[in-house]
Coordinates of C-alpha atoms in Angstrom, one line a residue:
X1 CA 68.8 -195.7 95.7
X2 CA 65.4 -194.4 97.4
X3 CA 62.7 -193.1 95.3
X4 CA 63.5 -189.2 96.0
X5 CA 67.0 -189.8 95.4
X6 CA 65.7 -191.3 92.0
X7 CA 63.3 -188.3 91.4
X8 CA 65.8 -186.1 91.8
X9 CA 68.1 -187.4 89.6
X10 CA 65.5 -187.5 86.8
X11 CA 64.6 -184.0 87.7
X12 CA 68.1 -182.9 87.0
X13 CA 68.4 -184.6 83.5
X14 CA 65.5 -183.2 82.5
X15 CA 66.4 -179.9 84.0
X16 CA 69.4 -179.7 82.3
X17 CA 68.6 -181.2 78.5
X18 CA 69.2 -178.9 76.1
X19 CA 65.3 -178.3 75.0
X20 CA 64.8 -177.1 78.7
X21 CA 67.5 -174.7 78.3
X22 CA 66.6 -174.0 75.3
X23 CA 63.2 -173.0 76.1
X24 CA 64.2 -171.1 78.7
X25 CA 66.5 -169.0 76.7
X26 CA 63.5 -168.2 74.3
X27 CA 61.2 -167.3 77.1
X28 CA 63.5 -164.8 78.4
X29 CA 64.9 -163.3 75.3
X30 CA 60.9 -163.7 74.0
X31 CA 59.9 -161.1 77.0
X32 CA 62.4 -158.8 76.3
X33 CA 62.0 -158.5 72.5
X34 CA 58.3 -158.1 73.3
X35 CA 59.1 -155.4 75.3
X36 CA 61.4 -154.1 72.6
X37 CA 58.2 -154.2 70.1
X38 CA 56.1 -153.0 72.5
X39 CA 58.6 -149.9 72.6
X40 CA 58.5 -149.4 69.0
X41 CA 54.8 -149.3 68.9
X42 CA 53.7 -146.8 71.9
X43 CA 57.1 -144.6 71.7
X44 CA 58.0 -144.6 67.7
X45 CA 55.0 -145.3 65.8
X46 CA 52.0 -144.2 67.9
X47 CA 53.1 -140.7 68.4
X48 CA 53.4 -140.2 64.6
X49 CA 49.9 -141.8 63.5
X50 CA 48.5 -139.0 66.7
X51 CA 50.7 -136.5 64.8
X52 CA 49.4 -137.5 61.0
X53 CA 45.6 -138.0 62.4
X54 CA 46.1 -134.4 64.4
X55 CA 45.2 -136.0 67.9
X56 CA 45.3 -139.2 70.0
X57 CA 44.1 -142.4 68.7
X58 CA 42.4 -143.4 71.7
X59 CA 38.7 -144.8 71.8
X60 CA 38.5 -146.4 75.1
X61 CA 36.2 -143.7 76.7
X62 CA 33.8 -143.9 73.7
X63 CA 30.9 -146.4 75.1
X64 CA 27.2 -147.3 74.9
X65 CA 25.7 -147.8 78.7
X66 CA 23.4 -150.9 78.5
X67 CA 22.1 -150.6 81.8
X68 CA 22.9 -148.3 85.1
X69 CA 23.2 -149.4 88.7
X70 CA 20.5 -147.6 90.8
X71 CA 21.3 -143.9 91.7
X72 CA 24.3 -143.7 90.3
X73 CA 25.5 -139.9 90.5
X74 CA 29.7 -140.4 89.8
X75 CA 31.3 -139.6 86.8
X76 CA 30.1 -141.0 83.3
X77 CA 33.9 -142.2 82.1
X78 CA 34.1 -146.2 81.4
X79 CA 36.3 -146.8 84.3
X80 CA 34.0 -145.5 87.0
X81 CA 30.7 -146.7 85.7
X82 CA 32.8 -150.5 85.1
X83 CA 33.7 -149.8 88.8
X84 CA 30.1 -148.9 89.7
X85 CA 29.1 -152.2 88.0
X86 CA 27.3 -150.5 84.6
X87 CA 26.7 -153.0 81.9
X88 CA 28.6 -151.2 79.2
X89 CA 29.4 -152.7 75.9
X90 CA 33.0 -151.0 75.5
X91 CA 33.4 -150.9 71.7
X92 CA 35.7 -148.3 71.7
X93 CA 38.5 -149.7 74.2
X94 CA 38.3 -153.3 71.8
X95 CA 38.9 -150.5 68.9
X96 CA 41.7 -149.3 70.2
X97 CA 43.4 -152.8 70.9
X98 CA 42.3 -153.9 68.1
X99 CA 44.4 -150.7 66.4
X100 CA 47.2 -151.4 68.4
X101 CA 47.2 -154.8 67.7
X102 CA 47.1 -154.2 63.9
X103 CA 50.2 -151.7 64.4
X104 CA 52.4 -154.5 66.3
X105 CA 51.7 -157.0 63.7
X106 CA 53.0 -154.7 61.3
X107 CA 56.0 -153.5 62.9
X108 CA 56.7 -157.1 64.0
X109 CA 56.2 -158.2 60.0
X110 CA 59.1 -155.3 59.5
X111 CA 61.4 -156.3 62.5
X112 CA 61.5 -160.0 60.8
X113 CA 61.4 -159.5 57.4
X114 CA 64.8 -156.9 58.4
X115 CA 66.6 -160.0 60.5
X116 CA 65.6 -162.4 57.7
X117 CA 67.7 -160.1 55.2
X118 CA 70.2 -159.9 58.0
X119 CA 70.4 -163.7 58.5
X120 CA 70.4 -164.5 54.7
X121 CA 73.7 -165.9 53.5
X122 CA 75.7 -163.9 50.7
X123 CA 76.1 -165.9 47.6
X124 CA 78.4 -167.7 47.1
X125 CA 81.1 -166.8 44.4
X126 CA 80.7 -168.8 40.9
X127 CA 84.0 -171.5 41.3
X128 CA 86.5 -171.0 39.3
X129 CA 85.8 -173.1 36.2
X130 CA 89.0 -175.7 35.5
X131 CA 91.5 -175.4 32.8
X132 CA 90.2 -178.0 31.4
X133 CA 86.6 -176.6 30.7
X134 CA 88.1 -173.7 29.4
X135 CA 90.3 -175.6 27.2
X136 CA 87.8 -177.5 25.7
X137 CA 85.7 -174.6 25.0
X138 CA 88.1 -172.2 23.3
X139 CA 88.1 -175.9 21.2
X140 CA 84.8 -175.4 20.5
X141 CA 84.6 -172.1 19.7
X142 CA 87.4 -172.3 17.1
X143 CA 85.8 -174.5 15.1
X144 CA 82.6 -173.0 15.0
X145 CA 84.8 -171.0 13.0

């Protein structure tokens, strides 16, 4: 057996162990339930913080210019003056993350605590306690008497 022919075969068994596949499962199905979050976030829960707070949430053209290119005349907005090459310290777009951010880890800290309760299992019923038991317990009981 040559050496590729070798490679390949190890390739294979690693390919097809079960942690590979495995992984691979939870990659996919870890994209789509990010997308799923992501969802929740911009199209359940965002519009009804705007609604409570009466407008948009959104910081990210709230700036402070550090320092101007020369004769810059174009817009003042953070995405033209970053494309100009402005030094601007963008504390309102790291607010805004840093809000969104706060709102996934919330409604991700809902979405498991909810599949947690789903996943739990139901109690088990109490066994039936033998005749026995019961026997020697009425037993008791009458002479307590």
């Amino acid at each position: 057996m040559s050496k590729a022919t070798g490679f390949l075969k190890e390739f294979r068994d690693f390919a097809v162990k079960g942690n590979a596949i495995d992984l691979a499962v939870g990659v996919i199905i870890g994209a789509a339930f990010g997308k799923i979050v992501d969802s929740i976030v911009k199209d359940l829960v965002m519009p009804l913080v705007n609604f409570v707070l009466g407008g948009s949430v959104d910081f990210t053209n709230k700036f402070l210019v550090l320092s101007m290119p020369k004769d810059y005349t174009g817009p003042m907005t953070y995405a033209d003056l970053s494309k100009a090459g402005a030094n601007v310290l963008a504390w309102g777009n790291f607010l805004t993350i840093l809000i969104n951010f706060v709102l996934l880890a919330f409604v991700i800290f809902w979405m498991v605590k909810v599949i947690n309760r789903a996943r739990r299992p139901e109690e088990a019923a109490a066994p039936e306690t033998p005749e026995d038991v019961v026997l020697l317990r009425e037993i008791r009981d009458s002479l307590k008497k």
